[in-house]
Short mmCIF file of C-alpha atoms in Angstrom, two decimals:
data_model
loop_
_atom_site.label_atom_id
_atom_site.label_comp_id
_atom_site.label_asym_id
_atom_site.label_seq_id
_atom_site.Cartn_x
_atom_site.Cartn_y
_atom_site.Cartn_z
CA LEU A 26 11.16 87.31 -7.16
CA THR A 27 8.45 90.14 -8.88
CA ARG A 28 8.11 90.38 -12.43
CA MET A 29 6.20 92.83 -14.13
CA ASP A 30 5.41 92.16 -17.87
CA ASN A 31 4.06 94.81 -19.85
CA PHE A 32 2.43 94.45 -23.12
CA ASP A 33 0.41 96.14 -25.94
CA ILE A 34 -2.77 94.53 -26.68
CA TYR A 35 -4.80 96.33 -29.54
CA ASN A 36 -3.49 99.81 -28.46
CA ARG A 37 -4.66 99.06 -25.18
CA ARG A 38 -1.64 99.14 -22.13
CA VAL A 39 -1.85 96.34 -19.79
CA TYR A 40 0.33 95.44 -16.76
CA VAL A 41 0.18 91.74 -15.40
CA GLU A 42 2.18 91.06 -12.26
CA PHE A 43 3.37 87.41 -11.47
CA ASN A 44 4.67 88.03 -8.09
CA GLU A 45 6.93 84.27 -8.12
CA GLY A 46 7.52 84.51 -12.20
CA PHE A 47 7.48 81.24 -14.70
CA ASP A 48 10.08 79.03 -12.77
CA THR A 49 8.01 77.35 -9.86
CA THR A 50 6.03 74.08 -9.62
CA PHE A 51 3.53 73.24 -7.63
CA PHE A 52 3.48 70.00 -5.43
CA LEU A 53 1.43 68.49 -2.85
CA PRO A 54 3.35 69.12 0.87
CA GLN A 55 3.61 65.72 2.53
CA ASN A 56 2.07 67.15 5.63
CA ILE A 57 -1.27 67.27 3.72
CA PHE A 58 -1.95 63.65 3.69
CA GLN A 59 -1.84 63.12 7.12
CA ASN A 60 -4.06 65.86 8.59
CA ASP A 61 -7.67 65.12 8.23
CA ASP A 62 -9.29 68.28 7.32
CA THR A 63 -6.99 68.59 4.68
CA ALA A 64 -7.22 65.29 3.24
CA ARG A 65 -11.03 65.86 2.62
CA GLY A 66 -10.21 68.82 0.98
CA LEU A 67 -7.92 66.57 -1.20
CA ASN A 68 -11.04 64.10 -2.02
CA GLN A 69 -12.65 67.23 -3.42
CA ILE A 70 -10.07 68.31 -5.73
CA ILE A 71 -8.60 64.95 -6.88
CA ASP A 72 -10.35 64.12 -10.32
CA THR A 73 -10.83 60.12 -9.42
CA ASN A 74 -12.69 59.87 -13.10
CA THR A 75 -9.88 60.59 -15.02
CA LEU A 76 -7.86 57.49 -13.30
CA GLU A 77 -9.81 55.37 -15.68
CA PHE A 78 -8.19 57.42 -18.68
CA ILE A 79 -4.18 57.55 -17.23
CA PRO A 80 -1.98 55.63 -19.86
CA ALA A 81 -0.55 52.42 -19.02
CA ASP A 82 3.05 54.15 -18.42
CA LEU A 83 1.56 56.28 -15.72
CA LEU A 84 -0.15 53.99 -13.48
CA ASN A 85 2.95 53.26 -11.81
CA VAL A 86 3.17 56.39 -10.19
CA VAL A 87 -0.76 57.23 -10.62
CA PRO A 88 -2.38 57.52 -7.94
CA ASN A 89 0.97 56.81 -5.57
CA ASP A 90 2.94 59.73 -6.36
CA VAL A 91 1.20 62.13 -9.32
CA LEU A 92 -2.51 63.12 -8.84
CA PRO A 93 -4.70 64.41 -11.09
CA ILE A 94 -6.29 67.87 -10.23
CA LYS A 95 -9.65 69.17 -10.68
CA VAL A 96 -9.85 72.60 -12.39
CA ALA A 97 -13.10 74.77 -13.49
CA GLY A 98 -14.52 73.62 -17.11
CA ASP A 99 -14.82 77.23 -18.67
CA GLY A 100 -12.92 77.18 -21.97
CA ASN A 101 -9.84 78.26 -19.75
CA CYS A 102 -9.42 74.76 -18.57
CA LEU A 103 -5.65 75.12 -20.79
CA LEU A 104 -4.73 77.99 -18.84
CA ARG A 105 -6.32 77.30 -15.35
CA ALA A 106 -4.00 73.28 -15.40
CA ILE A 107 -0.64 75.65 -16.33
CA SER A 108 -1.55 78.27 -13.82
CA PHE A 109 -2.25 75.14 -11.28
CA SER A 110 1.05 73.22 -12.20
CA ILE A 111 3.11 76.44 -11.67
CA TRP A 112 1.50 78.34 -8.85
CA GLY A 113 -1.11 75.82 -7.10
CA GLU A 114 -3.86 78.14 -7.93
CA GLU A 115 -5.90 78.35 -10.85
CA GLY A 116 -6.13 82.50 -10.46
CA TYR A 117 -3.80 83.66 -13.42
CA PHE A 118 -5.35 81.86 -15.92
CA GLN A 119 -7.17 85.45 -17.69
CA CYS A 120 -3.29 87.08 -17.07
CA LEU A 121 -2.04 83.80 -19.07
CA ARG A 122 -4.82 84.50 -21.51
CA ASP A 123 -3.60 88.00 -22.05
CA GLN A 124 -0.03 87.29 -22.39
CA LEU A 125 -0.87 84.26 -24.92
CA LYS A 126 -2.76 86.77 -27.09
CA TYR A 127 0.05 89.09 -27.30
CA GLU A 128 2.29 86.30 -28.13
CA ILE A 129 0.57 85.13 -31.05
CA LYS A 130 -0.15 88.65 -32.23
CA ASN A 131 3.26 89.91 -32.01
CA ASN A 132 5.05 86.87 -33.33
CA ILE A 133 2.53 85.35 -35.66
CA GLU A 134 5.00 85.50 -38.59
CA TRP A 135 7.25 83.28 -36.32
CA TYR A 136 4.44 80.93 -36.01
CA VAL A 137 3.55 80.62 -39.37
CA GLU A 138 7.40 79.77 -41.00
CA ASN A 139 8.25 77.61 -38.14
CA THR A 140 5.33 75.14 -38.49
CA LYS A 141 4.91 75.54 -41.81
CA SER A 142 6.13 72.12 -42.23
CA THR A 143 3.68 70.35 -40.34
CA GLY A 144 1.25 71.77 -42.72
CA THR A 145 -0.01 74.67 -40.53
CA LYS A 146 -1.17 77.78 -42.57
CA LYS A 147 -1.44 81.21 -41.72
CA GLU A 148 -4.87 81.17 -41.74
CA ASP A 149 -4.64 78.59 -38.73
CA TRP A 150 -2.92 81.23 -36.55
CA ASP A 151 -4.98 83.91 -37.51
CA VAL A 152 -7.86 81.52 -35.71
CA ALA A 153 -5.95 81.11 -33.02
CA LEU A 154 -5.01 84.59 -32.59
CA GLU A 155 -9.12 85.37 -32.87
CA THR A 156 -10.21 82.58 -30.63
CA VAL A 157 -7.65 83.89 -27.84
CA ASP A 158 -9.38 86.93 -27.66
CA ILE A 159 -12.86 85.36 -27.57
CA PRO A 160 -13.44 85.12 -23.45
CA HIS A 161 -14.08 81.52 -22.38
CA ALA A 162 -13.52 79.81 -26.17
CA TYR A 163 -11.62 76.65 -26.13
CA LEU A 164 -7.84 76.60 -26.63
CA GLY A 165 -6.09 74.24 -28.77
CA PHE A 166 -2.62 73.01 -29.70
CA PRO A 167 -1.05 75.99 -31.32
CA HIS A 168 -2.26 78.21 -28.12
CA MET A 169 -0.10 75.16 -26.25
CA PHE A 170 2.66 75.85 -28.53
CA ALA A 171 2.49 79.33 -27.71
CA LEU A 172 1.74 79.18 -24.34
CA ALA A 173 5.33 77.20 -23.53
CA ASN A 174 6.88 80.53 -25.14
CA VAL A 175 5.04 82.59 -22.70
CA ILE A 176 6.20 80.98 -19.85
CA SER A 177 9.27 79.36 -20.81
CA ARG A 178 8.39 75.80 -19.94
CA VAL A 179 8.02 72.63 -21.69
CA ILE A 180 4.15 71.86 -21.54
CA VAL A 181 3.51 67.89 -21.93
CA LEU A 182 -0.05 66.68 -22.60
CA TYR A 183 -0.81 63.07 -22.25
CA ALA A 184 -3.81 60.97 -23.46
CA SER A 185 -5.35 57.60 -22.89
CA ASP A 186 -3.83 54.52 -24.67
CA ASN A 187 -6.81 54.28 -26.44
CA ARG A 188 -6.92 57.36 -28.19
CA VAL A 189 -3.23 57.44 -28.92
CA ASN A 190 -3.78 54.18 -30.56
CA ALA A 191 -6.27 55.49 -32.40
CA PHE A 192 -5.22 59.39 -33.38
CA GLY A 193 -1.76 59.37 -32.66
CA THR A 194 0.34 61.99 -31.05
CA THR A 195 1.83 65.62 -31.55
CA GLU A 196 -0.24 68.25 -33.61
CA ASP A 197 -2.19 66.38 -35.69
CA GLY A 198 -2.98 63.48 -32.93
CA VAL A 199 -3.99 63.89 -29.13
CA ALA A 200 -0.96 64.04 -27.29
CA GLY A 201 2.05 65.71 -27.66
CA THR A 202 5.30 67.37 -26.24
CA PHE A 203 5.03 71.29 -27.02
CA LEU A 204 8.60 72.89 -26.76
CA PRO A 205 9.11 76.82 -25.96
CA SER A 206 11.35 76.79 -29.13
CA ARG A 207 11.37 80.90 -29.76
CA SER A 208 13.51 81.09 -26.22
CA ASN A 209 16.87 80.19 -25.56
CA LYS A 210 17.05 76.62 -24.53
CA SER A 211 19.31 77.94 -21.65
CA LYS A 212 16.07 79.32 -19.95
CA TRP A 213 14.08 76.47 -19.51
CA LEU A 214 16.00 73.13 -20.23
CA ASP A 215 16.70 72.73 -16.71
CA LYS A 216 13.37 73.30 -15.38
CA PRO A 217 10.65 70.09 -14.69
CA ILE A 218 7.82 69.91 -17.48
CA LEU A 219 4.40 70.92 -16.71
CA PRO A 220 2.21 67.82 -16.88
CA ILE A 221 -1.59 67.92 -17.83
CA VAL A 222 -3.92 65.47 -19.09
CA TRP A 223 -7.55 64.84 -20.75
CA SER A 224 -10.10 64.16 -18.21
CA SER A 225 -11.68 61.98 -20.79
CA ASP A 226 -11.50 60.05 -23.96
CA ARG A 227 -13.87 62.99 -25.01
CA ASN A 228 -10.81 64.96 -25.18
CA ASP A 229 -12.55 68.13 -24.44
CA HIS A 230 -11.11 69.16 -20.77
CA PHE A 231 -7.40 69.93 -19.59
CA LEU A 232 -6.13 68.65 -16.13
CA PRO A 233 -2.89 69.17 -14.31
CA LEU A 234 -0.87 66.05 -13.12
CA ILE A 235 0.62 67.07 -9.83
CA GLY A 236 2.97 65.31 -8.12
CA ARG A 237 3.79 64.79 -4.39
CA GLU A 238 6.73 66.12 -2.24
CA ASN A 239 9.61 64.11 -1.81
CA THR A 240 8.70 61.68 -5.26
CA GLY A 241 11.23 61.62 -8.06
CA ILE A 242 9.41 60.70 -11.00
CA GLU A 243 10.55 60.05 -14.49
CA TRP A 244 7.63 61.01 -16.55
CA PRO A 245 6.76 58.91 -19.96
CA PHE A 246 8.46 60.67 -23.61
CA VAL A 247 5.62 61.96 -25.91
CA ASP A 248 6.37 63.32 -29.30
CA VAL A 249 7.53 66.79 -29.94
CA ALA A 250 4.73 68.64 -31.68
CA PHE A 251 5.36 70.87 -34.63
CA LYS A 252 8.56 69.26 -35.40
CA GLN A 253 10.66 71.33 -33.34
CA GLU A 254 13.61 69.30 -33.48
CA ILE A 255 15.66 71.61 -31.53
CA LEU A 256 17.12 69.55 -28.96
CA GLN A 257 19.64 66.80 -28.51
CA ALA A 258 18.40 63.13 -27.66
CA ASP A 259 19.89 63.49 -24.30
CA GLU A 260 18.41 66.63 -23.67
CA LEU A 261 15.09 65.46 -24.58
CA ARG A 262 15.39 62.40 -22.54
CA GLY A 263 16.50 64.54 -19.80
CA LEU A 264 13.35 66.97 -19.68
CA PHE A 265 11.43 64.21 -18.91
CA ARG A 266 13.53 63.10 -15.82
CA ASN A 267 14.38 66.44 -14.30
CA VAL A 268 12.88 66.28 -10.59
CA ARG A 269 14.58 70.02 -9.36
CA ARG A 270 11.47 71.90 -8.25
CA ILE A 271 11.14 75.32 -6.67
CA ALA A 272 7.74 75.61 -4.50
CA PRO A 273 5.71 78.49 -4.85
CA LEU A 274 4.33 80.53 -1.95
CA ARG A 275 1.04 78.35 -1.88
CA VAL A 276 3.12 75.08 -0.72
CA GLU A 277 3.84 76.81 2.38
CA LYS A 278 0.52 78.38 2.73
CA LEU A 279 -0.51 74.64 2.81
CA ARG A 280 1.97 73.37 5.04
CA ASP A 281 1.11 75.84 7.78
CA GLY A 282 -2.43 75.60 7.09
CA SER A 283 -3.14 79.15 6.21
CA SER A 284 -4.27 78.05 2.61
CA PRO A 285 -7.62 75.61 2.31
CA ILE A 286 -6.37 73.05 0.01
CA ASN A 287 -9.72 73.15 -1.97
CA HIS A 288 -9.41 76.05 -4.40
CA LEU A 289 -12.75 74.91 -6.06
CA GLU A 290 -15.97 76.64 -6.11
CA GLU A 291 -18.91 74.62 -4.35
CA MET A 292 -20.52 73.17 -7.05
CA GLU A 293 -17.16 71.76 -8.48
CA SER A 294 -16.13 70.08 -5.42
CA GLU A 295 -18.82 66.88 -5.64
CA THR A 296 -16.42 63.75 -4.18
CA THR A 297 -16.33 60.75 -6.46
CA GLY A 298 -13.68 59.03 -4.74
CA GLN A 299 -11.65 59.37 -1.31
CA ILE A 300 -7.97 58.62 -0.96
CA PHE A 301 -5.53 58.52 1.89
CA GLN A 302 -2.10 57.14 3.22
CA THR A 303 -1.11 54.11 4.44
CA THR A 304 1.23 53.77 7.19
CA ASP A 305 3.91 52.84 4.99
CA GLY A 306 3.79 55.85 2.89
CA ARG A 307 1.04 54.71 0.03
CA LEU A 308 -1.84 56.16 -1.54
CA ILE A 309 -5.33 54.18 -1.12
CA PHE A 310 -7.99 55.47 -3.95
CA MET A 311 -11.87 54.34 -3.36
CA LYS A 312 -14.45 55.18 -5.63
CA THR A 313 -17.85 55.79 -4.65
CA SER A 314 -21.09 56.22 -5.88
CA ARG A 315 -24.40 56.57 -4.81
CA VAL A 316 -26.59 53.55 -3.24
CA VAL A 317 -29.44 52.14 -5.90
CA GLU A 318 -29.79 48.87 -4.95
CA GLU A 319 -28.40 46.29 -2.27
CA GLU A 320 -26.55 43.83 -4.26
CA ASP A 321 -23.08 43.28 -3.34
CA LYS A 322 -20.60 44.03 -6.22
CA VAL A 323 -17.00 43.86 -6.80
CA THR A 324 -15.17 46.56 -8.87
CA VAL A 325 -11.73 45.95 -10.51
CA PHE A 326 -9.53 48.68 -11.90
CA LEU A 327 -8.02 46.49 -14.14
CA ASN A 328 -5.45 48.02 -17.29
CA GLY A 329 -6.76 51.40 -16.76
CA LYS A 330 -10.00 50.10 -16.70
CA TYR A 331 -13.10 49.64 -14.38
CA ILE A 332 -14.60 46.54 -14.10
CA GLU A 333 -18.11 46.27 -12.06
CA THR A 334 -19.14 42.57 -11.57
CA ARG A 335 -20.87 40.37 -9.20
CA LEU A 336 -18.13 37.83 -7.69
CA ASP A 337 -18.15 35.29 -5.19
CA TYR A 338 -15.71 32.86 -4.10
CA PHE A 339 -16.32 30.63 -6.62
CA GLY A 340 -16.71 33.02 -9.49
CA VAL A 341 -13.11 34.16 -9.21
CA ASP A 342 -11.90 31.53 -11.87
CA ASN A 343 -14.38 32.55 -14.45
CA PHE A 344 -13.53 36.25 -14.26
CA LEU A 345 -9.96 35.73 -14.17
CA ALA A 346 -10.07 33.58 -17.62
CA SER A 347 -12.43 35.83 -19.08
CA HIS A 348 -9.33 38.42 -18.79
CA ASN A 349 -6.65 36.49 -19.00
CA LEU A 350 -5.31 37.17 -15.60
CA SER A 351 -2.86 34.59 -13.87
CA LYS A 352 -2.70 32.27 -11.43
CA ALA A 353 -1.01 35.04 -9.29
CA HIS A 354 -3.85 37.44 -9.77
CA LYS A 355 -6.71 34.36 -8.78
CA GLU A 356 -5.02 33.92 -5.38
CA ARG A 357 -4.61 37.79 -4.92
CA LEU A 358 -8.44 38.27 -5.86
CA ARG A 359 -9.68 35.09 -3.69
CA GLY A 360 -8.06 36.54 -0.73
CA PHE A 361 -9.03 39.75 -1.20
CA LEU A 362 -13.02 38.75 -1.89
CA ILE A 363 -12.48 36.82 1.65
CA ASP A 364 -11.24 39.54 3.49
CA GLU A 365 -7.61 38.03 3.94
CA CYS A 366 -5.98 41.16 2.51
CA ASP A 367 -3.21 40.88 5.32
CA ASP A 368 -0.96 43.19 3.27
CA ILE A 369 -3.34 46.16 3.26
CA LYS A 370 -2.14 48.20 6.32
CA LEU A 371 -4.40 50.92 7.85
CA PRO A 372 -3.22 53.95 9.66
CA ASN A 373 -5.52 53.48 12.61
CA GLU A 374 -9.06 52.07 13.70
CA ARG A 375 -10.74 55.10 12.56
CA GLU A 376 -9.62 54.98 9.15
CA VAL A 377 -11.30 51.73 9.00
CA ILE A 378 -14.54 53.05 9.83
CA PHE A 379 -14.11 55.70 7.21
CA LEU A 380 -13.80 52.72 4.51
CA ASP A 381 -16.61 51.17 5.35
CA PRO A 382 -17.89 51.42 2.09
CA GLY A 383 -14.92 49.29 0.73
CA HIS A 384 -11.32 49.85 0.05
CA TYR A 385 -9.06 49.45 -3.42
CA GLN A 386 -5.81 47.77 -2.80
CA HIS A 387 -2.70 48.14 -5.41
CA PHE A 388 -0.45 45.69 -6.44
CA PRO A 389 1.75 45.07 -9.18
CA ILE A 390 2.03 41.40 -10.41
CA ARG A 391 3.69 41.44 -13.54
CA LYS A 392 5.22 43.97 -16.71
CA HIS A 393 2.46 43.80 -19.06
CA VAL A 394 -0.38 43.99 -15.87
CA PRO A 395 1.64 46.86 -13.92
CA TYR A 396 -1.18 47.28 -11.15
CA PHE A 397 -4.31 44.91 -10.69
CA THR A 398 -6.61 46.98 -8.34
CA CYS A 399 -9.48 45.30 -6.70
CA ALA A 400 -12.49 47.29 -4.58
CA SER A 401 -14.90 45.47 -2.67
CA LEU A 402 -17.45 48.01 -2.61
CA PRO A 403 -20.82 46.33 -1.19
CA LYS A 404 -23.87 48.77 -2.73
CA LEU A 405 -21.58 50.32 -5.85
CA SER A 406 -23.95 50.87 -8.67
CA THR A 407 -24.41 53.44 -11.20
CA TRP A 408 -26.36 56.36 -11.17
#
């Protein structure tokens, strides 16, 4: 499908060609997890630091089925994240910015009228229009709403539980669902959402959340921004269960090896962790750090937080008690620390060598602690 959009911006005729339209949804093909070269590239583009800020409701799918992917932080991160979510590459960000400018400029009265109930004024939309016309200027929630209308897709922004609890959701908060309500819902109701997430609690950088092939995900619901109450309850909930994905061309290029997995500039490709697939299809994640001391440490990824501590076999009781953990956790953690992780299945001997600095184990234990993840990292420290 080739779509040619013509539009005027300040008396200037601009032609933008989106070769695949806006209907595709990028995902990571299964074979890239089984190939050494692509696996190394994958480790470079996963933003492992963001895992600490993933909301608890997403921890049942991150990182096994969904991965936060790095995009450049140049003021275009919203556009880059959406471009990557649709096509698997950041390169359309400027085209999207031009389209966004056109959308707001030509429909500003509609946006003023349809957001006034939220206290959003014409002055706010004037500022939004001025901002989008400034190269590399940071874009906010009004832009996200208008961008949803540009692409006729639902954009969902997730934030950490700490930030949501502190600031709430919708246009006045830190998370929200942005519906393309200026378009007829028949154009977008049957398409998957485009989920993005803040990279940290600084709330200054957006990242796309990209799913793996052959995974059906029910995304956590987030309140609709700007009071766009145009859907029935069942229609709204259905958006978060939609797993129908049309693959963009880059998926096939990744399958046949004609496109490298790493889309980043060299300076953005620093590896902060490693992820690989076990024989039973699970993803194991290892976070790495520079060595600055020789003392053994253990890092526990618990309830979305990294807890770095020195533990030995006899120190487990104190750690579990201080974090209100159960006997089930105790046995798991003790077994992990004395290297009796029999239930971890590594793909082959070479991967064991690859994991020499340590490894992470994910195991669900109970509902309010969905993922208790241990890591034995002999020489881990901050730097």
